[in-house]
Structure formats: structure tokens, C-alpha cells
mmCIF file of N, CA and C in Angstrom:
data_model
loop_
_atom_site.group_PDB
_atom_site.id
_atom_site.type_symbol
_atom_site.label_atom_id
_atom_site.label_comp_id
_atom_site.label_asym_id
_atom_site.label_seq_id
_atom_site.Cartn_x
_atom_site.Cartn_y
_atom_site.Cartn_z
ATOM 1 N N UNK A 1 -4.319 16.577 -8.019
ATOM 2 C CA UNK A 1 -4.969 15.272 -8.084
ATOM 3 C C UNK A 1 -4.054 14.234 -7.447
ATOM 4 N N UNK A 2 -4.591 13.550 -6.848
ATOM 5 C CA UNK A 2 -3.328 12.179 -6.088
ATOM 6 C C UNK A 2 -3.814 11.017 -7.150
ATOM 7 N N UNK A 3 -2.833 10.587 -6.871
ATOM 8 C CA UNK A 3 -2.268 9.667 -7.315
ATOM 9 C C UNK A 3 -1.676 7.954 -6.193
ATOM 10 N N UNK A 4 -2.498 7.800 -5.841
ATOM 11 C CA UNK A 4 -2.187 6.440 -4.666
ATOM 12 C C UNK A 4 -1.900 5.487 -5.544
ATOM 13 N N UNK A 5 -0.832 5.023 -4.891
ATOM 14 C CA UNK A 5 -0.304 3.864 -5.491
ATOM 15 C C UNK A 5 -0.228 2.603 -4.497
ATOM 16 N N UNK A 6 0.275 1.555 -4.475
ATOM 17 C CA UNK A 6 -0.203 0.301 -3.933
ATOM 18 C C UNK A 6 0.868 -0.665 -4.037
ATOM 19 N N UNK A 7 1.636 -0.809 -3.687
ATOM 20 C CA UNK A 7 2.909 -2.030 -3.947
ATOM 21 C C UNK A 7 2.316 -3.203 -3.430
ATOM 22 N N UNK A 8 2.103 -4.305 -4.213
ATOM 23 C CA UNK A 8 1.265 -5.698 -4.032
ATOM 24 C C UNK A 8 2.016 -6.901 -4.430
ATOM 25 N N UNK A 9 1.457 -7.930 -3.892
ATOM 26 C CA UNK A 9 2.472 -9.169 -4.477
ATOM 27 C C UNK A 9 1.400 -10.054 -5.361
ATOM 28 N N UNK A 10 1.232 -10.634 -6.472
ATOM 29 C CA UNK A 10 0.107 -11.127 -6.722
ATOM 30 C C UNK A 10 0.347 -12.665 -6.554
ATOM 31 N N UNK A 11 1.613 -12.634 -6.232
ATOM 32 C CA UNK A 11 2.493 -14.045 -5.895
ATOM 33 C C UNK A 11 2.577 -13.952 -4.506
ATOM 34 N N UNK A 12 1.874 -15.088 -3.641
ATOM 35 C CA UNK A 12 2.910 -14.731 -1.849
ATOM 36 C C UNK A 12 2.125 -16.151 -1.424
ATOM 37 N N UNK A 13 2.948 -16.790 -0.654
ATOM 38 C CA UNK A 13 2.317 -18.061 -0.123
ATOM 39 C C UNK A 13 2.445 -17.473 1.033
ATOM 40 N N UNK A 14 2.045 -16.153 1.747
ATOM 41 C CA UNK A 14 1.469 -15.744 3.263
ATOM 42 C C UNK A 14 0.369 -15.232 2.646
ATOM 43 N N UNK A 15 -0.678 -16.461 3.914
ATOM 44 C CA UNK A 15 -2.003 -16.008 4.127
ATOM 45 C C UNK A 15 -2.425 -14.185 4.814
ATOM 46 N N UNK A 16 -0.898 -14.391 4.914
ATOM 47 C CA UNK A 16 -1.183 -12.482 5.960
ATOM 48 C C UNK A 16 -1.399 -11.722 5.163
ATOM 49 N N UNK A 17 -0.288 -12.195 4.267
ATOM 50 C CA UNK A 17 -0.236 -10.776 3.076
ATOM 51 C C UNK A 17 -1.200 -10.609 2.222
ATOM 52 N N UNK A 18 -1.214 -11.569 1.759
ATOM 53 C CA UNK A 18 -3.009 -11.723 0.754
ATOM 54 C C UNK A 18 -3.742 -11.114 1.667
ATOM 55 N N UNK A 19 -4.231 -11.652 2.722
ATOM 56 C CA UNK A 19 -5.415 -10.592 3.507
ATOM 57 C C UNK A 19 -5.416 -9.460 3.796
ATOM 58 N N UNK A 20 -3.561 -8.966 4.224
ATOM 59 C CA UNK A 20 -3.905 -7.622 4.182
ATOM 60 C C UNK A 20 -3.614 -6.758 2.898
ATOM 61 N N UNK A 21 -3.481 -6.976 1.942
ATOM 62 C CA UNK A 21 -3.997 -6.628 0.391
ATOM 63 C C UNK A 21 -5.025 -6.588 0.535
ATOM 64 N N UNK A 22 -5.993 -7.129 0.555
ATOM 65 C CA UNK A 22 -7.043 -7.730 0.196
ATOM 66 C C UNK A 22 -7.772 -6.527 1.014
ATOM 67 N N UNK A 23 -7.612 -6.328 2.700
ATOM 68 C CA UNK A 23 -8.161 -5.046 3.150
ATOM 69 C C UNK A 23 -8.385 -3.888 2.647
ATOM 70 N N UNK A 24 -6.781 -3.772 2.189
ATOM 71 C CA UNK A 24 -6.329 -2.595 1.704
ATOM 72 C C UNK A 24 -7.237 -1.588 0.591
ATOM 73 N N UNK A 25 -7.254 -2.957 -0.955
ATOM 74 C CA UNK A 25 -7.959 -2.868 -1.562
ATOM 75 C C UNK A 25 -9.513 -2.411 -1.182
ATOM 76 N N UNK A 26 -10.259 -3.422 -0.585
ATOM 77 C CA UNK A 26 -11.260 -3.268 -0.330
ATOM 78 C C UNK A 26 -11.782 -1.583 0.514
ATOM 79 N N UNK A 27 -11.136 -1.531 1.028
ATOM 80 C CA UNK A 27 -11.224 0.254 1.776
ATOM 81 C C UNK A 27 -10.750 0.902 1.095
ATOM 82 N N UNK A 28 -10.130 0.869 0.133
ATOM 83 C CA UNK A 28 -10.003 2.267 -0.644
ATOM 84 C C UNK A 28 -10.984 2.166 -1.910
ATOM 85 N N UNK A 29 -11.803 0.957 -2.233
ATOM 86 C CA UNK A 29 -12.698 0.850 -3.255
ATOM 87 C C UNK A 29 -14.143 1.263 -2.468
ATOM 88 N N UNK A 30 -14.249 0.804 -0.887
ATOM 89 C CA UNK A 30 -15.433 1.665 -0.574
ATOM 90 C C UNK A 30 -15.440 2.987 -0.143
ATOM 91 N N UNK A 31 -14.277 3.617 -0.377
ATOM 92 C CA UNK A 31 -14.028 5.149 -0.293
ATOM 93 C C UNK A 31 -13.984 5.836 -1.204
ATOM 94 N N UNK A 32 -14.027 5.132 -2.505
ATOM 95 C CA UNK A 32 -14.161 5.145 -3.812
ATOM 96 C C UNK A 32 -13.102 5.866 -4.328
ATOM 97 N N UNK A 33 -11.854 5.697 -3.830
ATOM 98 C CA UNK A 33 -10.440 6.329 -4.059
ATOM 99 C C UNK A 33 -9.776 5.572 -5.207
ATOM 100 N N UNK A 34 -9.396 5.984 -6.348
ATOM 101 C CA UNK A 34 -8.608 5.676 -7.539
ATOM 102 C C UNK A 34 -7.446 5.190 -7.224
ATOM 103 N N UNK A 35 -6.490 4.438 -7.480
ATOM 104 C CA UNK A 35 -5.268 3.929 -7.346
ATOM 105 C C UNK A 35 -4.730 2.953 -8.122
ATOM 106 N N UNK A 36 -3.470 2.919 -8.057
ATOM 107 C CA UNK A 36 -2.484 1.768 -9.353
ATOM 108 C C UNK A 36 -2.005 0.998 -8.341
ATOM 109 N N UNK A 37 -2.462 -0.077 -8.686
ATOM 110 C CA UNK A 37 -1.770 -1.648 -8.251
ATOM 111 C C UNK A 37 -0.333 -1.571 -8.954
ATOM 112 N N UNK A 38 0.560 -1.603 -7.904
ATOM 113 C CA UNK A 38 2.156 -2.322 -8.610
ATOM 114 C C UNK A 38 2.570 -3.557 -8.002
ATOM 115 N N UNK A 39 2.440 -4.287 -8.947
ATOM 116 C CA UNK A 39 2.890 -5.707 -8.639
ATOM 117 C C UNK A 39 4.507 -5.896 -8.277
ATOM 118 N N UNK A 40 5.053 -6.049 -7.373
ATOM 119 C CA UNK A 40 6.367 -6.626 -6.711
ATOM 120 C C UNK A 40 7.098 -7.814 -7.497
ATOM 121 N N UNK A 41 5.715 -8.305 -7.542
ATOM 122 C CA UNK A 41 6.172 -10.164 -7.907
ATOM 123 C C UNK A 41 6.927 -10.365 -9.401
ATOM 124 N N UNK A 42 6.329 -8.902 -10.182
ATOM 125 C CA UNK A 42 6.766 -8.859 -11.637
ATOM 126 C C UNK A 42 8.550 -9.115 -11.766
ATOM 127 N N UNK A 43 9.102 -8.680 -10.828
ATOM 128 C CA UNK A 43 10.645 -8.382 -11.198
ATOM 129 C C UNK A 43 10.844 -7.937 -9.935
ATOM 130 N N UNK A 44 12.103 -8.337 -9.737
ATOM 131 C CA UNK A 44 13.146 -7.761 -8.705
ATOM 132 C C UNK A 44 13.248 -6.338 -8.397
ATOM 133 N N UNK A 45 13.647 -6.186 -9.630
ATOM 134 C CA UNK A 45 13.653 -4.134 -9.630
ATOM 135 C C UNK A 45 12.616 -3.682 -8.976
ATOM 136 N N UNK A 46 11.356 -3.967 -9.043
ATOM 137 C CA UNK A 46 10.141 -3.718 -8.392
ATOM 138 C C UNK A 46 9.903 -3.743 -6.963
ATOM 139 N N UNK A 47 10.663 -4.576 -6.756
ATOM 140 C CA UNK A 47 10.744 -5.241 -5.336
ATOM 141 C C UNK A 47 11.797 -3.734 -4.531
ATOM 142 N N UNK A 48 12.770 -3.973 -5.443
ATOM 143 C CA UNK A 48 13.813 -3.572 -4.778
ATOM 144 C C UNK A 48 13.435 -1.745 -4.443
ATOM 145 N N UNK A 49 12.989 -1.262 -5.852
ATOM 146 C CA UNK A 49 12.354 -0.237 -5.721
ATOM 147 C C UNK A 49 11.208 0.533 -4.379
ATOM 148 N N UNK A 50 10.447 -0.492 -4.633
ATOM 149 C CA UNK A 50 9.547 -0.621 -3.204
ATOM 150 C C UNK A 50 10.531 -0.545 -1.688
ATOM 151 N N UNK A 51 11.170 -1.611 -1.799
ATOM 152 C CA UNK A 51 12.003 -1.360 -0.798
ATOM 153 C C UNK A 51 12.640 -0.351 -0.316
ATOM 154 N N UNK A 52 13.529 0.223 -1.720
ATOM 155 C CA UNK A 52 13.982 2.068 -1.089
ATOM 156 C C UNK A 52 13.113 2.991 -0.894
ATOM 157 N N UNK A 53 12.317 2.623 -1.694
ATOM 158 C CA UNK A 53 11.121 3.894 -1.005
ATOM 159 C C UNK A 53 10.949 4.170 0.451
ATOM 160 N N UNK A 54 10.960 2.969 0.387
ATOM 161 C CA UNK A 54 10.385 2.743 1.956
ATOM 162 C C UNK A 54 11.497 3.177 2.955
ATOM 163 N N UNK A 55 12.605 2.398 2.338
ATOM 164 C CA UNK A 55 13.951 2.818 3.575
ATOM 165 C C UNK A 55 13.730 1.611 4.175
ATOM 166 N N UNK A 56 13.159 0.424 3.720
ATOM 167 C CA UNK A 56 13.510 -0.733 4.821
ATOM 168 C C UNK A 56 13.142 -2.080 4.154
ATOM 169 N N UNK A 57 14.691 -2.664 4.303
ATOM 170 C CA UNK A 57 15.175 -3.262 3.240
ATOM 171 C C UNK A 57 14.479 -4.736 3.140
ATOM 172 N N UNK A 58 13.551 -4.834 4.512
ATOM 173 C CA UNK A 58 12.744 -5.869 4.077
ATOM 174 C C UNK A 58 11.208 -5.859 4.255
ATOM 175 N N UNK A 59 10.703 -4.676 3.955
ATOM 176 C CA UNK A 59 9.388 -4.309 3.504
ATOM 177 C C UNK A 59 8.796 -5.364 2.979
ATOM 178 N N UNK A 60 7.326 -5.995 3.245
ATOM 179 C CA UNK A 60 6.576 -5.982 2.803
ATOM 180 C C UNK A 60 5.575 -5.576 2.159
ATOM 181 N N UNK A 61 4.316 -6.160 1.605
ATOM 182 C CA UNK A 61 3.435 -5.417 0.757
ATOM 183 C C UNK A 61 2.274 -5.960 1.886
ATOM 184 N N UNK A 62 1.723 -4.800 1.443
ATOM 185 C CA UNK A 62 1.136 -3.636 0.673
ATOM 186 C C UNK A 62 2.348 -2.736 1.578
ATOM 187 N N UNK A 63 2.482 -1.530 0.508
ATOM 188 C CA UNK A 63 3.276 -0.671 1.061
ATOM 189 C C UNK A 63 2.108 0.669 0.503
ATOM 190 N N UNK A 64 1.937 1.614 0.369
ATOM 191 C CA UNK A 64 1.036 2.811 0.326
ATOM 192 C C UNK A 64 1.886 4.180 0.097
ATOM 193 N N UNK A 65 1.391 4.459 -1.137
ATOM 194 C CA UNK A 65 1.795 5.874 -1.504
ATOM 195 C C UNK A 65 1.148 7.098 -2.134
ATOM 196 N N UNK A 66 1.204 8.048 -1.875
ATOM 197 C CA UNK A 66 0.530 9.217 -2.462
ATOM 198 C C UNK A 66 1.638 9.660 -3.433
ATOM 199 N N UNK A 67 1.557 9.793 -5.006
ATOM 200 C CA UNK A 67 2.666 9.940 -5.772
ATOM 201 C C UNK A 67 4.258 9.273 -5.255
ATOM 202 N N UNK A 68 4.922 9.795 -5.297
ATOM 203 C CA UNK A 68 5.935 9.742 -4.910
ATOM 204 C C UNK A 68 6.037 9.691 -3.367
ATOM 205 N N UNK A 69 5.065 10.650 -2.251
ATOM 206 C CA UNK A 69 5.329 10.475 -0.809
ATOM 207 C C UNK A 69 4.455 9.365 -0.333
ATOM 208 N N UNK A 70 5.628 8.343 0.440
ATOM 209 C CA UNK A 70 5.176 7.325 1.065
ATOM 210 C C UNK A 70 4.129 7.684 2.418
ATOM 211 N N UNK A 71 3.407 6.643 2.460
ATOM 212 C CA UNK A 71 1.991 7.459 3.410
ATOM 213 C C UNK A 71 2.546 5.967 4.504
ATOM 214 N N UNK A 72 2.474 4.733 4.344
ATOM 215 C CA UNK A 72 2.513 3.844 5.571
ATOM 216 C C UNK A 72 2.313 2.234 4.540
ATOM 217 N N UNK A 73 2.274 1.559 5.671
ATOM 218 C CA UNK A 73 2.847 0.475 5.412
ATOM 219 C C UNK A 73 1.544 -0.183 6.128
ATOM 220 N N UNK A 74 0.965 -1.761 6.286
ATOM 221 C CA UNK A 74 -0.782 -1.885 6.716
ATOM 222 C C UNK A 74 -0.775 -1.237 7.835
ATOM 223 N N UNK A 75 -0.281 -1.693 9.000
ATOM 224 C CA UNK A 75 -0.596 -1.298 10.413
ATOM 225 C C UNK A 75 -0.836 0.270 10.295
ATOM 226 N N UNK A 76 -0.059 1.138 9.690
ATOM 227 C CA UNK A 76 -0.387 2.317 9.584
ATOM 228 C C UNK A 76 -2.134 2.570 8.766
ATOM 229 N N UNK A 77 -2.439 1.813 8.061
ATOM 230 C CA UNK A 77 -3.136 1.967 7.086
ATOM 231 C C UNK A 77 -4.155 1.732 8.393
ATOM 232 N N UNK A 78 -4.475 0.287 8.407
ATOM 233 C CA UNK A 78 -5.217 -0.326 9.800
ATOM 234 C C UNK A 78 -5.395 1.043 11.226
ATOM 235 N N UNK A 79 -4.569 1.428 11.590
ATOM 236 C CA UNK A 79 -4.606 2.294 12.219
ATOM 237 C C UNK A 79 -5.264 3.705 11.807
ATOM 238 N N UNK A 80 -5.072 4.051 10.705
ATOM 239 C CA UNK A 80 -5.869 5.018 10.242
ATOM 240 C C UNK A 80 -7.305 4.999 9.942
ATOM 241 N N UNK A 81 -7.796 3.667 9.637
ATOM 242 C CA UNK A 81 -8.707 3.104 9.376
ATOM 243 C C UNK A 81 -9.485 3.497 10.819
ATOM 244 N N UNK A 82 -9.140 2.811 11.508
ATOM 245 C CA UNK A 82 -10.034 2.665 13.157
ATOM 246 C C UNK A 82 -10.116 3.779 13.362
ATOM 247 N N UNK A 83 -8.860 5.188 13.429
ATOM 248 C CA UNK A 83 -9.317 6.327 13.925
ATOM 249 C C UNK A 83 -9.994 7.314 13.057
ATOM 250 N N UNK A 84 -10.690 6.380 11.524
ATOM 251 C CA UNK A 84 -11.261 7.189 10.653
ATOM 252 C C UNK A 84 -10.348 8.453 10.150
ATOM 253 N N UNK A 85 -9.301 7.738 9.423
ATOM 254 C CA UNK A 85 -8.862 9.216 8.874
ATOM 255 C C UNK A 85 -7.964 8.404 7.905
ATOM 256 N N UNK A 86 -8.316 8.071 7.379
ATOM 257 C CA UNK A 86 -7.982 7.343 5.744
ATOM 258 C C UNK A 86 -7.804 8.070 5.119
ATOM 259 N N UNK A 87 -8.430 9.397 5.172
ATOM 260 C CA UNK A 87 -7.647 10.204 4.016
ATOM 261 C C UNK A 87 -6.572 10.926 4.495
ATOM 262 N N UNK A 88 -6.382 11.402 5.704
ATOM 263 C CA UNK A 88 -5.301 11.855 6.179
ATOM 264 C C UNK A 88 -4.236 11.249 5.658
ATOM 265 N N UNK A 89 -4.636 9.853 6.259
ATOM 266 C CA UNK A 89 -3.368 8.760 5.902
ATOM 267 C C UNK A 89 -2.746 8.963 4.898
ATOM 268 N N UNK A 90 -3.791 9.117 3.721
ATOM 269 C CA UNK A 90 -3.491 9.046 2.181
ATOM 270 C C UNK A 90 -2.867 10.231 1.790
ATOM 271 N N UNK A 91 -2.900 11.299 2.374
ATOM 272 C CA UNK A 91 -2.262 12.817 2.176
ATOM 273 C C UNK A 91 -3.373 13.223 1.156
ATOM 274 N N UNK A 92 -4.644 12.921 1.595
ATOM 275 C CA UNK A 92 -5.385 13.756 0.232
ATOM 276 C C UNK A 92 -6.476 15.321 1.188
ATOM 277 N N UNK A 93 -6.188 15.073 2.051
ATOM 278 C CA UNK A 93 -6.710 16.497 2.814
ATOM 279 C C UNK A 93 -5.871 17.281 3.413
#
């Protein structure tokens, strides 16, 4: 079973980032894919966490994960999107 997870800011004065959350969300709710929102904004640790995952120390959100393996970051997401393979992306096929 996967497990997608979602690193989000529910705090961000960029109009970018809100929107591309906001994508994010929205395509994996009309794909009807389950996932946990983790809020960034809660604490540092969160942040910082997100960050090593990633390997890059100034990551933004949305960041995208299947359990534990990191899948991409938006543009990846966006990109998967257009060439229709969202689930690829997601590691669920």
C-alpha cells in the first residue's frame, strides 16, 4: 500500500507556492490518491527534515513522497502530469 506524503507550508507569503500546493493537491484528489499533508510551517525540525530528504538544503514545498522514497519536487510533479504518468511519478505502478 503507498503511502504519499506531501511536505506543505500552510504559512508562505509566495503566491507560487500556495498555487503550486494547491495543484498538487488538487491532482492527486482527482486521481483519487490518499495522502498526508505535512506541514513545514509547524516547526523547524519539519522544515529541516524535509530538507534532508531531499538533499537540498533549500527545498521548497511541496516536496512529494512515496513512504520514505522521495518521488520529485513540483516541476517534476508538473512534468509528470503533462506526460500523464502521475502514477509513475508517485512509484505506485
Amino acid at each position: 500500500m503507498s503511502s504519499i506524503k506531501v511536505y506543505y507550508t500552510s504559512v508562505s507569503g509566495s503566491r507560487e507556492v500556495k498555487h503550486r500546493q494547491e495543484e498538487v493537491i488538487r491532482i492527486l484528489d482527482t486521481y483519487k490518491i490518499k495522502y498526508e499533508l505535512i506541514d513545514i510551517s509547524v516547526s523547524l525540525k519539519v522544515l529541516q527534515e524535509m530538507r534532508m530528504k531531499v538533499s537540498t538544503p533549500k527545498a521548497l514545498p511541496p516536496q512529494i513522497f512515496n513512504g520514505q522514497e522521495y518521488c520529485g519536487d513540483f516541476e517534476m510533479f508538473h512534468k509528470a502530469k503533462e506526460n500523464k504518468e502521475i502514477l509513475k511519478f508517485l512509484k505506485m505502478e
